[in-house]
PDB file of C-alpha atoms in Angstrom:
ATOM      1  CA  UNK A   1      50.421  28.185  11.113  1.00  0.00           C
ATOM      2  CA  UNK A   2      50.434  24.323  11.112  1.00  0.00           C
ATOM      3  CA  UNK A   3      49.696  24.041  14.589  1.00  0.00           C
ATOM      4  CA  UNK A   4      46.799  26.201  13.559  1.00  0.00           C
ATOM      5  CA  UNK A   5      45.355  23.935  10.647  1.00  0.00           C
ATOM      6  CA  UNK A   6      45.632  20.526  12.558  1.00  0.00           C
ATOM      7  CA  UNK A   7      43.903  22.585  15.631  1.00  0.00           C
ATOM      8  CA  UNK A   8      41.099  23.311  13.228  1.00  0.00           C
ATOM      9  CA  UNK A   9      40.794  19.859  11.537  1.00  0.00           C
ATOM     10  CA  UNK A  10      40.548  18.414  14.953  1.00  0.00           C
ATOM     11  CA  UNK A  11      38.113  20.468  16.254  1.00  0.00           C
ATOM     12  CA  UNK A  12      36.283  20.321  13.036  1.00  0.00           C
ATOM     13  CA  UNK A  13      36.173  16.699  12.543  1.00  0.00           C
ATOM     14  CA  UNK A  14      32.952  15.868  15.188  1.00  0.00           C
ATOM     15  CA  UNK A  15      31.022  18.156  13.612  1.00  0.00           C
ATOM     16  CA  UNK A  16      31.436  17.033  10.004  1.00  0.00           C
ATOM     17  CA  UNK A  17      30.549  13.593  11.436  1.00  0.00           C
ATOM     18  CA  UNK A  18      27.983  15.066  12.981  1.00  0.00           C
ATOM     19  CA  UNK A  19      26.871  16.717   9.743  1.00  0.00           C
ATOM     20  CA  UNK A  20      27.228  12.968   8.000  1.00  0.00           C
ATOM     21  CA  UNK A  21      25.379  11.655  10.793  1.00  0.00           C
ATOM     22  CA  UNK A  22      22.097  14.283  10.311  1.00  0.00           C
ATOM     23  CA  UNK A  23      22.294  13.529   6.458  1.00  0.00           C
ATOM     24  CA  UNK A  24      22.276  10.480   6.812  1.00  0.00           C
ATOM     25  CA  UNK A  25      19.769   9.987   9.132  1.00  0.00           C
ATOM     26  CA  UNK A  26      17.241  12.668   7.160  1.00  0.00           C
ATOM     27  CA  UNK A  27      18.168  10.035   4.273  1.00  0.00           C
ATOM     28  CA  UNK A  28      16.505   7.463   6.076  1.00  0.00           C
ATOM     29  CA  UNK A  29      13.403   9.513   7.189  1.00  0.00           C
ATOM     30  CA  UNK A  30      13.460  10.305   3.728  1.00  0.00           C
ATOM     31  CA  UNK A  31      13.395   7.028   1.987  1.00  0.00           C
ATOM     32  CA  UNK A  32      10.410   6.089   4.615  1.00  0.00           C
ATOM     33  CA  UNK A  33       8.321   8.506   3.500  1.00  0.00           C
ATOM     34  CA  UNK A  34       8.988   8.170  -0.301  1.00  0.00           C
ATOM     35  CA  UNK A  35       8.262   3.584   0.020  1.00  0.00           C
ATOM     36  CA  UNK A  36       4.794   5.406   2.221  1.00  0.00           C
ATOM     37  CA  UNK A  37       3.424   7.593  -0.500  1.00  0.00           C
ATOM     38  CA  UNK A  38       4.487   4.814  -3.278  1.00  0.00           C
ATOM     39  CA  UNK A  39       2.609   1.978  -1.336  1.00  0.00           C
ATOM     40  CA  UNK A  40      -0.418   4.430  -1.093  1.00  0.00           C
ATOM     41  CA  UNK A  41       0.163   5.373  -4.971  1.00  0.00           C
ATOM     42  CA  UNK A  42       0.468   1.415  -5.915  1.00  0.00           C
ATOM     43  CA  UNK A  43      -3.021   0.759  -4.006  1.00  0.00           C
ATOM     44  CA  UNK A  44      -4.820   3.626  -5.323  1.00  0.00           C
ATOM     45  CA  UNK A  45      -3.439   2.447  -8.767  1.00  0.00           C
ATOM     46  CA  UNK A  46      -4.627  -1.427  -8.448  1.00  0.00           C
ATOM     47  CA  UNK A  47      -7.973   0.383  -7.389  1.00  0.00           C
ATOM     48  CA  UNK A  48      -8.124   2.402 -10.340  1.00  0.00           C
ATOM     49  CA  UNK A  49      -7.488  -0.888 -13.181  1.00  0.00           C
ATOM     50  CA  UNK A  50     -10.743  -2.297 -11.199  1.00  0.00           C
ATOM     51  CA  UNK A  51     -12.884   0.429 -12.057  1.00  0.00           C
ATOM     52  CA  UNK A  52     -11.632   0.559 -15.484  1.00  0.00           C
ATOM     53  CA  UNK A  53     -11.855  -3.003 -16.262  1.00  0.00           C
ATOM     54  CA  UNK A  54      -7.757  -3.561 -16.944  1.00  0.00           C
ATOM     55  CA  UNK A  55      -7.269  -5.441 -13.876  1.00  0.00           C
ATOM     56  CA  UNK A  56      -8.193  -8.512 -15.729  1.00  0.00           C
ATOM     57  CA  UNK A  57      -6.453  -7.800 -18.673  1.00  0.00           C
ATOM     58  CA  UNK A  58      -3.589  -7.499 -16.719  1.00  0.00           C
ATOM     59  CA  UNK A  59      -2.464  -4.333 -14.598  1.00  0.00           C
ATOM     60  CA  UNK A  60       0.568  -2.548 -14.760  1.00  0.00           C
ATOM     61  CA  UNK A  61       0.885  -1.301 -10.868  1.00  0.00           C
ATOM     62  CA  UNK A  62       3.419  -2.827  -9.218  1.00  0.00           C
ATOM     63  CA  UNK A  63       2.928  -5.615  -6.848  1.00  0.00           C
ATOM     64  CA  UNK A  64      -0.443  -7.030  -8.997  1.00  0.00           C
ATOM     65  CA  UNK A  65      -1.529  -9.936  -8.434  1.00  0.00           C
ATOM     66  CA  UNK A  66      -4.648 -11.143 -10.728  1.00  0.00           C
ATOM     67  CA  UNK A  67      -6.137 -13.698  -8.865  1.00  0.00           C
ATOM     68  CA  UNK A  68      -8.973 -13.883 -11.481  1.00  0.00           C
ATOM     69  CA  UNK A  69      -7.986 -17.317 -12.432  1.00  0.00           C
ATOM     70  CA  UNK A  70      -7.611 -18.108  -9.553  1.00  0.00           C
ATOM     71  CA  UNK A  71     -10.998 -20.848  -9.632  1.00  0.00           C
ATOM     72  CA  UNK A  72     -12.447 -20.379 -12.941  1.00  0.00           C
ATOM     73  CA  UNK A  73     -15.613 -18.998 -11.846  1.00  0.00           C
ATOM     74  CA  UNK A  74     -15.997 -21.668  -9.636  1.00  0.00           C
ATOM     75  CA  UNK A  75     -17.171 -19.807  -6.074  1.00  0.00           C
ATOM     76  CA  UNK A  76     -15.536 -21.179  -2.979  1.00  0.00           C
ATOM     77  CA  UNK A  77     -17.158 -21.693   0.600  1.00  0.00           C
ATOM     78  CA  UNK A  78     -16.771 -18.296   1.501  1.00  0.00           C
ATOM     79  CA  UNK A  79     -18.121 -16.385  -1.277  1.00  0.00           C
ATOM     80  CA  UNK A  80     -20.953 -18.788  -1.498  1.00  0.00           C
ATOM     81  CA  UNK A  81     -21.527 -18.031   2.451  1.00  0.00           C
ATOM     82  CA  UNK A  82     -21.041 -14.572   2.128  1.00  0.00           C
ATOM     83  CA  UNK A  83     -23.942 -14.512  -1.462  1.00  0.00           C
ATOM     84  CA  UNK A  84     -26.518 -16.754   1.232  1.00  0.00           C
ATOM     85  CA  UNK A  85     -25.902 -14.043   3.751  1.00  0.00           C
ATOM     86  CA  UNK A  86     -26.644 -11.228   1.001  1.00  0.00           C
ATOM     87  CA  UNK A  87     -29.452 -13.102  -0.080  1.00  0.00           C
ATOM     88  CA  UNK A  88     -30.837 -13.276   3.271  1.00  0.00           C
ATOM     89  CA  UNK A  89     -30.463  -9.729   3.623  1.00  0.00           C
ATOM     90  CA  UNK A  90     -32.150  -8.975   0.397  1.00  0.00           C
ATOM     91  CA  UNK A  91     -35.231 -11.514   1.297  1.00  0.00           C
ATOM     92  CA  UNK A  92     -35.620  -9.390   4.718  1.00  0.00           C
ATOM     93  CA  UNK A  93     -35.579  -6.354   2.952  1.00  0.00           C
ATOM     94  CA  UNK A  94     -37.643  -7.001  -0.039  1.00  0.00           C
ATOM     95  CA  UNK A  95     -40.167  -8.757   2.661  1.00  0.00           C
ATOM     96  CA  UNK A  96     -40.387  -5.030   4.649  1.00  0.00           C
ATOM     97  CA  UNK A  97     -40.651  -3.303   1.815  1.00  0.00           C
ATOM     98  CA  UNK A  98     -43.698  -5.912   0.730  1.00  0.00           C
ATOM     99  CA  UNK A  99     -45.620  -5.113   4.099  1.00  0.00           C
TER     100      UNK A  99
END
């Protein structure tokens, strides 16, 4: 009977690394998927203080940054580009709609 056991544990061995190998592995594709859904959950969350008005209070989703102090209300070359180009937008509009 000895023989016996020690012929099962060898031939049994492969597949219970095999077995660690698949867990561990479905571990992996498992951990992916959770760190996907949470980044999709933390930017749907940092979306959600805007519309609320806490993001300037100060948001609890992870990974906030508030970047509303960022100048004081002092605009910076590209916003003030990008408020002439909406401006010039609105004057071509408002100028159709005048005609």
């Amino acid at each position: 009977m000895g023989r016996f056991h020690l012929l099962v544990l060898a031939l049994g061995l492969p597949a219970v690394s095999g077995l660690i190998a698949v867990s561990q592995s479905c571990a992996a594709e498992d951990l992916a998927a959770r760190v996907m859904v949470q980044n999709e959950l933390a930017s749907i969350c940092v979306d959600m203080c805007k519309k609320v008005g806490t993001a300037e209070k100060g948001c609890s989703c992870p990974n906030f940054v508030d970047n509303s102090a960022a100048n004081d209300g002092v605009q910076t070359w590209k916003e003030t580009l990008e408020h002439m180009d909406n401006l010039v937008v609105w004057g071509r509009e408002t100028m159709k709609a005048n005609k």
